[in-house]
């Protein structure tokens, strides 16, 4: 049974194809397009411009990369390829194939070999259609012979029918995964269709299995195109990666700015904020950390004479250093905060960066306070 969700997804894809059949010409769907053609389906051609018909033998791009709306302003260009030997795909009904489950007798094998011999004679005389007829009779008699399918594939290449050649080569490779002739025929057929990377892959395998001069000549034709496509793909993969990093950096900055705006709303720039509880202090400390700001915690008391001297100065410093968070704690009104900081005398000024105490000034030392603020506010 096919999964219901997969069926639904396939149905959606088919609906998209009905609306826009040109989707089939996306390079990533080559395998699907070939399958449709193997069933005898007619795949609509891409409309060509007047310029395309001026000189069919000239060098034109055949690899049209996929565009992604999420790629910001990357406009991917076509790849300049040598398509002078590319042919129009053959869309005829699939050729007859033998029944692989049929019993093959010695007589069948002998008769198939006889038909193959007739085919080879026809090939030497240039009678390719006749050769295909003989080879078709041969595969019907011996339907599991890889060499018969591979041989018929090579004849289909001579009459410029690459899709038929691919179908035969695929069957040959099913029966013999080491069929050099199967890989060679399929690679040459892929080259005829301008499927350069797949062609290069098959021809390289064929070359390793049984090299001949024809394979070498084809590789010299195919490899430059395949290499250009690969270089093009890597180039745009690199550009997309760079765009992804830029998007990530923009997102990081947006989040940082949002956190800073949130922190600024809670930190009252240029003012001294009174703290009445540990929870209140924790909230301000977190806000200062998010905004990457220095925080000063001033412990004071109403009965403290030196504090009355330092408080106006502290307020004045707050207006001068708007990027520094100035907090004030009355130890009698928020003794839990004072206790948690082990405050034994006032005035005491604790300097906090990223939630940790980095310095301290004890006593009404105006110069030290100003010097410490200047030092730590510029340290990050």
Short mmCIF file of C-alpha atoms in Angstrom, two decimals:
data_model
loop_
_atom_site.label_atom_id
_atom_site.label_comp_id
_atom_site.label_asym_id
_atom_site.label_seq_id
_atom_site.Cartn_x
_atom_site.Cartn_y
_atom_site.Cartn_z
CA UNK A 1 0.00 0.00 0.00
CA UNK A 2 1.17 3.53 -0.80
CA UNK A 3 1.12 5.93 2.13
CA UNK A 4 -1.87 8.29 1.93
CA UNK A 5 0.26 11.35 2.63
CA UNK A 6 2.59 10.44 -0.26
CA UNK A 7 -0.41 10.06 -2.58
CA UNK A 8 -1.69 13.48 -1.51
CA UNK A 9 1.73 15.02 -2.11
CA UNK A 10 1.93 13.39 -5.55
CA UNK A 11 -1.55 14.71 -6.39
CA UNK A 12 -0.46 18.25 -5.47
CA UNK A 13 2.63 17.89 -7.65
CA UNK A 14 0.52 16.73 -10.61
CA UNK A 15 -1.79 19.72 -10.15
CA UNK A 16 1.26 22.00 -10.29
CA UNK A 17 2.37 20.31 -13.51
CA UNK A 18 -1.07 20.92 -15.04
CA UNK A 19 -0.76 24.62 -14.27
CA UNK A 20 2.87 24.87 -15.35
CA UNK A 21 4.17 21.92 -17.47
CA UNK A 22 7.55 23.64 -17.89
CA UNK A 23 8.39 22.46 -14.36
CA UNK A 24 9.29 19.12 -15.99
CA UNK A 25 12.31 20.77 -17.61
CA UNK A 26 13.94 21.46 -14.24
CA UNK A 27 17.30 19.58 -14.28
CA UNK A 28 16.45 17.90 -10.96
CA UNK A 29 13.43 16.18 -12.59
CA UNK A 30 15.34 14.59 -15.50
CA UNK A 31 14.74 11.10 -14.10
CA UNK A 32 10.96 11.71 -13.88
CA UNK A 33 10.79 13.15 -17.41
CA UNK A 34 12.63 10.11 -18.78
CA UNK A 35 10.25 7.79 -16.96
CA UNK A 36 7.22 9.55 -18.48
CA UNK A 37 8.76 9.24 -21.94
CA UNK A 38 9.48 5.54 -21.36
CA UNK A 39 5.73 5.14 -20.90
CA UNK A 40 5.09 6.89 -24.21
CA UNK A 41 4.10 10.23 -22.66
CA UNK A 42 4.52 13.44 -24.69
CA UNK A 43 6.57 15.98 -22.72
CA UNK A 44 5.89 19.58 -23.86
CA UNK A 45 8.92 21.39 -25.26
CA UNK A 46 10.20 24.69 -23.92
CA UNK A 47 9.24 27.48 -26.26
CA UNK A 48 12.23 28.82 -28.15
CA UNK A 49 12.89 32.39 -29.17
CA UNK A 50 13.72 33.53 -32.67
CA UNK A 51 17.32 33.78 -31.62
CA UNK A 52 17.38 30.09 -30.68
CA UNK A 53 16.58 29.09 -34.26
CA UNK A 54 19.16 31.30 -35.98
CA UNK A 55 21.98 28.80 -35.73
CA UNK A 56 21.35 25.46 -34.10
CA UNK A 57 25.01 24.56 -34.17
CA UNK A 58 26.22 27.56 -32.20
CA UNK A 59 27.20 27.39 -28.55
CA UNK A 60 24.16 27.98 -26.35
CA UNK A 61 23.35 27.45 -22.71
CA UNK A 62 21.47 24.22 -22.02
CA UNK A 63 21.68 24.09 -18.25
CA UNK A 64 19.11 26.41 -16.70
CA UNK A 65 19.68 26.50 -12.96
CA UNK A 66 16.87 26.57 -10.47
CA UNK A 67 15.96 29.94 -8.96
CA UNK A 68 14.91 30.38 -5.36
CA UNK A 69 12.86 33.37 -4.29
CA UNK A 70 14.59 33.18 -0.94
CA UNK A 71 18.00 33.85 -2.50
CA UNK A 72 17.59 37.62 -1.98
CA UNK A 73 18.95 39.39 -5.05
CA UNK A 74 21.03 36.49 -6.48
CA UNK A 75 20.11 36.25 -10.16
CA UNK A 76 21.49 32.95 -11.38
CA UNK A 77 22.68 33.03 -14.98
CA UNK A 78 22.64 30.17 -17.46
CA UNK A 79 25.83 28.23 -18.13
CA UNK A 80 27.50 28.70 -21.49
CA UNK A 81 27.83 25.18 -22.93
CA UNK A 82 28.79 23.65 -26.26
CA UNK A 83 25.47 22.16 -27.41
CA UNK A 84 26.38 21.77 -31.07
CA UNK A 85 25.76 17.99 -31.03
CA UNK A 86 22.62 18.02 -28.89
CA UNK A 87 19.54 16.61 -30.63
CA UNK A 88 15.81 16.92 -30.06
CA UNK A 89 14.60 14.08 -27.80
CA UNK A 90 12.81 11.19 -29.48
CA UNK A 91 9.30 10.86 -28.05
CA UNK A 92 8.16 7.74 -29.85
CA UNK A 93 6.42 4.90 -27.99
CA UNK A 94 8.86 2.58 -26.19
CA UNK A 95 10.42 -0.16 -28.27
CA UNK A 96 9.37 -3.80 -27.66
CA UNK A 97 11.15 -5.47 -24.76
CA UNK A 98 11.39 -9.20 -24.11
CA UNK A 99 9.66 -10.95 -21.21
CA UNK A 100 12.41 -11.59 -18.62
CA UNK A 101 10.30 -14.32 -17.00
CA UNK A 102 10.01 -16.34 -20.22
CA UNK A 103 11.93 -19.62 -20.44
CA UNK A 104 14.82 -19.39 -22.91
CA UNK A 105 15.76 -22.61 -24.67
CA UNK A 106 19.01 -23.40 -26.44
CA UNK A 107 17.12 -23.07 -29.70
CA UNK A 108 15.97 -19.57 -28.68
CA UNK A 109 19.55 -18.59 -27.93
CA UNK A 110 20.77 -19.90 -31.27
CA UNK A 111 18.01 -18.08 -33.13
CA UNK A 112 18.75 -14.86 -31.18
CA UNK A 113 22.41 -15.15 -32.10
CA UNK A 114 21.43 -15.60 -35.75
CA UNK A 115 19.31 -12.44 -35.64
CA UNK A 116 22.19 -10.57 -34.02
CA UNK A 117 24.53 -11.67 -36.82
CA UNK A 118 22.06 -10.37 -39.40
CA UNK A 119 21.86 -7.11 -37.45
CA UNK A 120 25.65 -6.71 -37.43
CA UNK A 121 25.74 -7.24 -41.19
CA UNK A 122 23.01 -4.60 -41.64
CA UNK A 123 24.94 -2.19 -39.41
CA UNK A 124 28.10 -2.59 -41.51
CA UNK A 125 26.03 -1.67 -44.59
CA UNK A 126 24.43 1.33 -42.85
CA UNK A 127 20.97 -0.27 -42.78
CA UNK A 128 20.25 0.74 -39.20
CA UNK A 129 16.45 0.39 -39.20
CA UNK A 130 16.82 -3.15 -40.47
CA UNK A 131 19.45 -3.83 -37.79
CA UNK A 132 17.02 -2.64 -35.10
CA UNK A 133 14.37 -5.02 -36.42
CA UNK A 134 16.75 -7.98 -36.22
CA UNK A 135 17.91 -7.01 -32.73
CA UNK A 136 14.31 -6.62 -31.58
CA UNK A 137 13.62 -10.20 -32.73
CA UNK A 138 16.78 -11.25 -30.88
CA UNK A 139 15.74 -9.69 -27.54
CA UNK A 140 12.30 -11.25 -27.83
CA UNK A 141 13.96 -14.66 -28.26
CA UNK A 142 16.56 -14.11 -25.49
CA UNK A 143 15.09 -11.42 -23.25
CA UNK A 144 17.72 -11.65 -20.51
CA UNK A 145 20.77 -11.04 -22.68
CA UNK A 146 22.42 -7.76 -21.64
CA UNK A 147 24.60 -7.64 -24.75
CA UNK A 148 21.58 -7.74 -27.07
CA UNK A 149 19.96 -4.73 -25.40
CA UNK A 150 23.27 -2.87 -25.27
CA UNK A 151 23.85 -3.57 -28.97
CA UNK A 152 20.38 -2.34 -29.91
CA UNK A 153 21.03 0.76 -27.79
CA UNK A 154 24.17 1.50 -29.81
CA UNK A 155 22.13 1.30 -33.05
CA UNK A 156 19.47 3.65 -31.67
CA UNK A 157 22.30 6.13 -31.15
CA UNK A 158 23.19 5.92 -34.84
CA UNK A 159 19.63 6.93 -35.81
CA UNK A 160 19.59 9.77 -33.21
CA UNK A 161 17.11 8.18 -30.80
CA UNK A 162 18.77 8.77 -27.42
CA UNK A 163 15.71 8.02 -25.27
CA UNK A 164 15.27 4.63 -26.91
CA UNK A 165 18.99 3.99 -26.39
CA UNK A 166 18.69 4.89 -22.71
CA UNK A 167 15.77 2.49 -22.23
CA UNK A 168 17.79 -0.37 -23.77
CA UNK A 169 20.93 0.54 -21.82
CA UNK A 170 18.97 0.58 -18.55
CA UNK A 171 17.68 -2.95 -19.23
CA UNK A 172 21.17 -4.13 -20.19
CA UNK A 173 22.54 -2.81 -16.90
CA UNK A 174 19.75 -4.51 -14.97
CA UNK A 175 20.91 -7.85 -16.32
CA UNK A 176 24.61 -7.03 -16.15
CA UNK A 177 25.70 -4.22 -13.85
CA UNK A 178 29.22 -4.39 -15.35
CA UNK A 179 28.11 -3.94 -18.95
CA UNK A 180 30.65 -1.52 -20.39
CA UNK A 181 28.59 -1.25 -23.57
CA UNK A 182 25.50 -0.44 -21.50
CA UNK A 183 27.24 2.43 -19.68
CA UNK A 184 28.85 3.64 -22.90
CA UNK A 185 25.55 3.70 -24.82
CA UNK A 186 23.70 5.40 -22.00
CA UNK A 187 26.47 7.96 -21.53
CA UNK A 188 26.50 8.82 -25.23
CA UNK A 189 22.69 9.06 -25.25
CA UNK A 190 22.75 11.41 -22.26
CA UNK A 191 25.29 13.55 -24.11
CA UNK A 192 22.96 13.73 -27.12
CA UNK A 193 20.27 15.10 -24.80
CA UNK A 194 22.63 17.63 -23.19
CA UNK A 195 22.60 15.85 -19.83
CA UNK A 196 26.29 16.43 -19.40
CA UNK A 197 26.94 15.45 -15.81
CA UNK A 198 25.07 12.14 -16.10
CA UNK A 199 26.79 11.49 -19.42
CA UNK A 200 30.22 12.05 -17.90
CA UNK A 201 29.44 9.73 -14.98
CA UNK A 202 28.35 6.86 -17.27
CA UNK A 203 31.25 7.33 -19.68
CA UNK A 204 33.77 7.27 -16.83
CA UNK A 205 32.35 3.95 -15.61
CA UNK A 206 32.45 2.57 -19.16
CA UNK A 207 36.06 3.73 -19.50
CA UNK A 208 37.08 1.86 -16.35
CA UNK A 209 35.30 -1.32 -17.47
CA UNK A 210 36.50 -1.40 -21.09
CA UNK A 211 38.14 1.73 -22.51
CA UNK A 212 38.06 2.46 -26.23
CA UNK A 213 38.87 5.49 -28.37
CA UNK A 214 35.22 6.38 -28.92
CA UNK A 215 34.71 6.72 -25.13
CA UNK A 216 37.82 8.88 -24.89
CA UNK A 217 36.60 11.14 -27.70
CA UNK A 218 33.18 11.52 -26.07
CA UNK A 219 34.71 12.34 -22.68
CA UNK A 220 36.72 15.13 -24.29
CA UNK A 221 33.41 16.56 -25.54
CA UNK A 222 31.38 15.92 -22.38
CA UNK A 223 33.77 16.72 -19.54
CA UNK A 224 34.23 20.47 -20.26
CA UNK A 225 30.44 20.99 -20.16
CA UNK A 226 30.04 18.86 -17.02
CA UNK A 227 32.87 20.79 -15.38
CA UNK A 228 31.28 24.16 -16.23
CA UNK A 229 27.99 23.02 -14.72
CA UNK A 230 29.72 21.82 -11.55
CA UNK A 231 31.71 25.06 -11.23
CA UNK A 232 28.53 27.04 -11.78
CA UNK A 233 26.70 25.05 -9.12
CA UNK A 234 29.53 25.50 -6.61
CA UNK A 235 29.67 29.22 -7.33
CA UNK A 236 26.00 29.70 -6.56
CA UNK A 237 26.11 27.34 -3.60
CA UNK A 238 28.86 29.56 -2.21
CA UNK A 239 26.86 32.71 -2.93
CA UNK A 240 23.76 31.22 -1.31
CA UNK A 241 25.83 30.24 1.73
CA UNK A 242 27.10 33.80 1.97
CA UNK A 243 23.52 35.06 1.70
CA UNK A 244 22.44 32.66 4.44
CA UNK A 245 25.22 33.96 6.68
CA UNK A 246 24.20 37.54 5.90
CA UNK A 247 20.56 36.75 6.69
CA UNK A 248 21.61 35.07 9.93
CA UNK A 249 23.71 38.10 10.85
CA UNK A 250 20.82 40.46 10.05
CA UNK A 251 18.51 38.34 12.18
CA UNK A 252 21.02 38.31 15.02
CA UNK A 253 21.31 42.09 14.86
CA UNK A 254 17.53 42.47 14.78
CA UNK A 255 17.21 40.31 17.88
CA UNK A 256 20.00 42.19 19.59
CA UNK A 257 18.39 45.54 18.76
CA UNK A 258 15.02 44.28 20.00
CA UNK A 259 16.61 43.13 23.25
CA UNK A 260 18.35 46.44 23.61
CA UNK A 261 15.11 48.35 23.01
CA UNK A 262 13.42 46.18 25.60
CA UNK A 263 16.27 46.77 28.01
CA UNK A 264 16.28 50.51 27.36
CA UNK A 265 12.59 50.68 28.16
CA UNK A 266 13.33 49.07 31.52
CA UNK A 267 16.55 50.94 32.34
CA UNK A 268 15.49 54.62 32.24
CA UNK A 269 18.55 56.12 30.53
CA UNK A 270 20.08 59.06 32.39
CA UNK A 271 18.15 58.41 35.62
CA UNK A 272 18.87 56.79 38.96
CA UNK A 273 16.53 53.83 39.56
CA UNK A 274 15.55 52.93 43.11
CA UNK A 275 15.56 49.21 43.97
CA UNK A 276 13.19 47.87 46.64
CA UNK A 277 13.61 44.06 46.38
CA UNK A 278 15.92 41.32 45.15
CA UNK A 279 13.47 40.42 42.37
CA UNK A 280 13.53 44.01 41.14
CA UNK A 281 17.33 43.98 41.20
CA UNK A 282 17.45 40.69 39.27
CA UNK A 283 15.19 42.14 36.56
CA UNK A 284 17.38 45.22 36.12
CA UNK A 285 20.57 43.14 36.15
CA UNK A 286 19.21 40.87 33.37
CA UNK A 287 18.12 43.89 31.34
CA UNK A 288 21.58 45.47 31.68
CA UNK A 289 23.21 42.18 30.64
CA UNK A 290 21.01 41.89 27.54
CA UNK A 291 21.91 45.44 26.57
CA UNK A 292 25.62 44.81 27.32
CA UNK A 293 25.70 47.70 29.75
CA UNK A 294 27.67 48.47 32.86
CA UNK A 295 25.48 48.54 35.99
CA UNK A 296 26.34 50.41 39.21
CA UNK A 297 24.63 49.45 42.44
CA UNK A 298 24.74 52.29 45.01
CA UNK A 299 23.97 51.29 48.62
CA UNK A 300 22.89 54.24 50.77
CA UNK A 301 20.87 55.21 53.88
CA UNK A 302 18.94 58.30 54.93
CA UNK A 303 20.95 58.65 58.16
CA UNK A 304 24.32 58.48 56.32
CA UNK A 305 26.03 61.89 56.11
CA UNK A 306 28.55 60.97 53.38
CA UNK A 307 25.63 59.51 51.37
CA UNK A 308 23.89 62.88 51.36
CA UNK A 309 27.06 64.30 49.82
CA UNK A 310 27.42 61.52 47.19
CA UNK A 311 23.75 61.22 46.12
CA UNK A 312 23.58 64.48 44.08
CA UNK A 313 26.90 63.61 42.46
CA UNK A 314 25.61 60.12 41.63
CA UNK A 315 22.49 61.61 39.98
CA UNK A 316 24.65 64.02 37.99
CA UNK A 317 26.87 61.16 36.79
CA UNK A 318 23.75 59.30 35.63
CA UNK A 319 22.87 62.16 33.28
CA UNK A 320 26.44 62.24 31.95
CA UNK A 321 26.67 58.48 31.32
CA UNK A 322 23.34 57.55 29.78
CA UNK A 323 24.67 54.14 28.61
CA UNK A 324 25.44 53.12 32.21
CA UNK A 325 22.67 51.80 34.48
CA UNK A 326 22.59 53.63 37.82
CA UNK A 327 20.72 51.84 40.62
CA UNK A 328 20.21 52.93 44.23
CA UNK A 329 19.37 50.75 47.24
CA UNK A 330 18.29 52.11 50.65
CA UNK A 331 19.64 49.43 52.99
CA UNK A 332 16.90 50.11 55.56
CA UNK A 333 14.08 49.77 53.01
CA UNK A 334 15.61 46.82 51.12
CA UNK A 335 17.66 45.07 53.77
CA UNK A 336 17.32 41.72 51.92
CA UNK A 337 19.23 43.20 48.97
CA UNK A 338 21.90 44.66 51.26
CA UNK A 339 22.23 41.33 53.06
CA UNK A 340 22.65 39.39 49.82
CA UNK A 341 25.51 41.70 48.88
CA UNK A 342 27.13 41.60 52.34
CA UNK A 343 27.05 45.39 52.69
CA UNK A 344 28.75 46.45 55.92
CA UNK A 345 29.08 50.19 55.33
CA UNK A 346 27.61 52.97 53.24
CA UNK A 347 28.04 54.49 50.78
CA UNK A 348 29.18 51.47 48.72
CA UNK A 349 29.23 51.35 44.92
CA UNK A 350 29.31 47.93 43.23
CA UNK A 351 30.18 47.74 39.53
CA UNK A 352 28.45 44.88 37.65
CA UNK A 353 29.13 43.66 34.12
CA UNK A 354 27.25 40.69 32.58
CA UNK A 355 25.68 39.88 35.95
CA UNK A 356 29.03 39.69 37.78
CA UNK A 357 30.70 42.18 40.13
CA UNK A 358 33.85 43.54 38.48
CA UNK A 359 34.81 46.36 40.90
CA UNK A 360 33.78 48.28 44.01
CA UNK A 361 34.19 51.70 45.66
CA UNK A 362 33.58 51.96 49.40
CA UNK A 363 33.15 55.38 50.98
CA UNK A 364 32.49 58.91 49.71
CA UNK A 365 35.39 58.86 47.26
CA UNK A 366 34.22 61.04 44.38
CA UNK A 367 37.45 60.73 42.36
CA UNK A 368 37.56 56.94 42.56
CA UNK A 369 33.89 56.70 41.60
CA UNK A 370 34.35 58.87 38.51
CA UNK A 371 37.55 57.04 37.55
CA UNK A 372 35.91 53.60 37.90
CA UNK A 373 32.89 54.67 35.83
CA UNK A 374 35.16 55.94 33.04
CA UNK A 375 37.24 52.76 33.17
CA UNK A 376 34.43 50.20 33.14
CA UNK A 377 31.96 51.99 30.88
CA UNK A 378 34.51 51.98 28.06
CA UNK A 379 35.81 48.45 28.64
CA UNK A 380 33.20 46.79 26.41
#
